[in-house]
CSV table of C-alpha atoms in Angstrom, one decimal:
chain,number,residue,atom,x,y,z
R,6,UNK,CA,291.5,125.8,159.8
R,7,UNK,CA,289.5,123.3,161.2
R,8,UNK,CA,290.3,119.7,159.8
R,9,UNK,CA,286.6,118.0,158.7
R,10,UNK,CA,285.9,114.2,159.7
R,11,UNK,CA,282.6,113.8,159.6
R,12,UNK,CA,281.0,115.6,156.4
R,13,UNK,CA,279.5,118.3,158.9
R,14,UNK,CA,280.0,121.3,159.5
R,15,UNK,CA,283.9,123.3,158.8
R,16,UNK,CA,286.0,123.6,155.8
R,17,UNK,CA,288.6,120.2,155.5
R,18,UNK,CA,292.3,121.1,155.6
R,19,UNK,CA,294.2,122.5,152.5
R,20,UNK,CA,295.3,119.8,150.3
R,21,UNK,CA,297.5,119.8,146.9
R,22,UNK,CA,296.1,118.9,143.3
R,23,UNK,CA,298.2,116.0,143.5
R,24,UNK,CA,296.3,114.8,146.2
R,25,UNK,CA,292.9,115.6,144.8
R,26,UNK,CA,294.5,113.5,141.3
R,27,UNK,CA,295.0,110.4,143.5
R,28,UNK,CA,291.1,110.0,143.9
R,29,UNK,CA,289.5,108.7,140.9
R,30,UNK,CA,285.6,109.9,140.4
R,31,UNK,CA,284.1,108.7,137.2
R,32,UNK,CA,280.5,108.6,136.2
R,33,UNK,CA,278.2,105.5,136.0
R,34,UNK,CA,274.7,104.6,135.2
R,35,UNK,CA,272.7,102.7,137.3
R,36,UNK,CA,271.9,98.8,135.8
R,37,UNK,CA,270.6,97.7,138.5
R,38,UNK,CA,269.2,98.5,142.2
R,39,UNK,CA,267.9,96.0,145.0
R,40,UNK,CA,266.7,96.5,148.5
R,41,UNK,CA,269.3,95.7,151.1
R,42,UNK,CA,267.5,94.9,154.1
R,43,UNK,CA,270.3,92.8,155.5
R,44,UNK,CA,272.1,96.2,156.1
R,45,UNK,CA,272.5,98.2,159.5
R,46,UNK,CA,271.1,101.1,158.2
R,47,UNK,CA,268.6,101.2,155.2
R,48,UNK,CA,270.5,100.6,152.2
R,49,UNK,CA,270.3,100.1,148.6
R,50,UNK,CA,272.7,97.7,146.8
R,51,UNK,CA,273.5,99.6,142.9
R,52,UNK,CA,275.0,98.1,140.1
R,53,UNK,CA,276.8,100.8,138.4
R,54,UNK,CA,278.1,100.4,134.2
R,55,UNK,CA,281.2,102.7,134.8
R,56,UNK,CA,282.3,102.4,131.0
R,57,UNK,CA,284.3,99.6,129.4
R,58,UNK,CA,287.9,100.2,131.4
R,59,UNK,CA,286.4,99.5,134.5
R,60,UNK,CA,283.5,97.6,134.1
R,61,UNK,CA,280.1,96.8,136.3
R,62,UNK,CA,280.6,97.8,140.2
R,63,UNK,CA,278.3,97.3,143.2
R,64,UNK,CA,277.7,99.8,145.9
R,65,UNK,CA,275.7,99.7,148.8
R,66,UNK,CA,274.2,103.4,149.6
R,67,UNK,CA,272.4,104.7,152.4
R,68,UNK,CA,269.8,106.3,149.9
R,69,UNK,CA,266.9,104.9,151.1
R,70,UNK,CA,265.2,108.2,152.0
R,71,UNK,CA,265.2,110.1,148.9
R,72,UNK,CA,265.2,106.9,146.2
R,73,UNK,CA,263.4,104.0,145.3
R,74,UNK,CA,265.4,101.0,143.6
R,75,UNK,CA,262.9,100.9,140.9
R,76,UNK,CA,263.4,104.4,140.2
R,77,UNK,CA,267.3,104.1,140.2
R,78,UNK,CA,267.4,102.2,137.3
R,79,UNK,CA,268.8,104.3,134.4
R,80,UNK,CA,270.2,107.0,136.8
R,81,UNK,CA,274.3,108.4,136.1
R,82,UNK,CA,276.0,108.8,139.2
R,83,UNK,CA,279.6,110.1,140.1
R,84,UNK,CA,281.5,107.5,142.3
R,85,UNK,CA,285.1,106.9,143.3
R,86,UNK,CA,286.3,104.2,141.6
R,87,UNK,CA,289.9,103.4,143.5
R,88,UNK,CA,288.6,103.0,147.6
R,89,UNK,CA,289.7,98.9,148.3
R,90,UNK,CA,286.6,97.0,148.4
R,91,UNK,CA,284.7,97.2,151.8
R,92,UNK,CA,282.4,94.3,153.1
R,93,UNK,CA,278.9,94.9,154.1
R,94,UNK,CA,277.4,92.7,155.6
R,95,UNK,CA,277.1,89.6,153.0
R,96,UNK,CA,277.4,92.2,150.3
R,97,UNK,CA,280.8,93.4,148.4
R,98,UNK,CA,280.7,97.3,148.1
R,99,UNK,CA,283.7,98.2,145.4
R,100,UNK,CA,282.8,102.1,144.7
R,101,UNK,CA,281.8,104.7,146.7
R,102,UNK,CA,278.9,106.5,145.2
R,103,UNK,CA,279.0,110.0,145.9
R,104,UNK,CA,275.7,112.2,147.6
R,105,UNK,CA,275.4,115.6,149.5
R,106,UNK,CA,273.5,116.0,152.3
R,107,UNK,CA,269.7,117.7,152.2
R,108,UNK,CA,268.3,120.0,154.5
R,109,UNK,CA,268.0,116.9,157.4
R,110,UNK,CA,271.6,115.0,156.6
R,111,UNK,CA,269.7,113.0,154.1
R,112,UNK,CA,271.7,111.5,150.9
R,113,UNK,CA,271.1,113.6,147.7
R,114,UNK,CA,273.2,111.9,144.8
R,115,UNK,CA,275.7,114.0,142.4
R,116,UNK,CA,274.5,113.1,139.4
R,117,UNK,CA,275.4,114.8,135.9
R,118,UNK,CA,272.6,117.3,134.7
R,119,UNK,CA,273.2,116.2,130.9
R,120,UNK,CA,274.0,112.6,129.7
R,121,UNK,CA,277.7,112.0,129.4
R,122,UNK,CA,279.9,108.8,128.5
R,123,UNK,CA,280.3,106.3,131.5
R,124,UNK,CA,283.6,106.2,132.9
R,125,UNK,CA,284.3,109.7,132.1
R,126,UNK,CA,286.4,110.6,134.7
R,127,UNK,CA,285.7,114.1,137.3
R,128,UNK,CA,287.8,116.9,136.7
């Protein structure tokens, strides 16, 4: 079986529960969301409420095609909490904010299709 890299394509290689338990998807809703022209690629920087135990955390997503910042607002997402931070550009991205790709590659967010708790964690 093929191992996946780039989020294309094949099935990724066989993995344990314990690995799967080692990365930490909660849901958050969205607080805030500003343009990030400063970025590479079109990005939007999120602030996401991920529940009391973990707090407010900012993302930058490449969402620019399918989202509007003032239509983010309000919005629960599913993001992995427990990547180290990663510096973009100026801004500090500490979650990963999870997406599948459209029809064309494009970002599609996983969001939850009722209202649940933020910080509730994926299983």
């Amino acid at each position: 079986m093929a191992v996946q890299q780039d989020g294309k394509g094949g099935v990724s290689a066989e993995i344990s529960f314990e690995d799967f338990a080692k990365v930490d998807v909660r849901v958050g809703t969205i607080i805030d969301a500003q343009p990030f022209p400063e970025a590479r690629r079109p990005a939007i920087k999120l602030w996401v409420d991920l529940g009391e135990e973990i707090g407010v955390k900012k993302s930058s997503a490449q969402i620019t095609v399918h989202y509007d910042p003032g239509h983010l607002v309000g919005k629960q997402v599913a993001a992995v909490v427990n990547f180290p931070p990663r510096q973009i550009g100026k801004f500090m991205s500490e979650v990963l904010v999870l997406g599948f790709p459209d029809a064309e590659g494009e970002v599609v967010l996983v969001t939850a299709d009722q209202p649940v708790p933020n910080g509730g964690r994926l299983y």
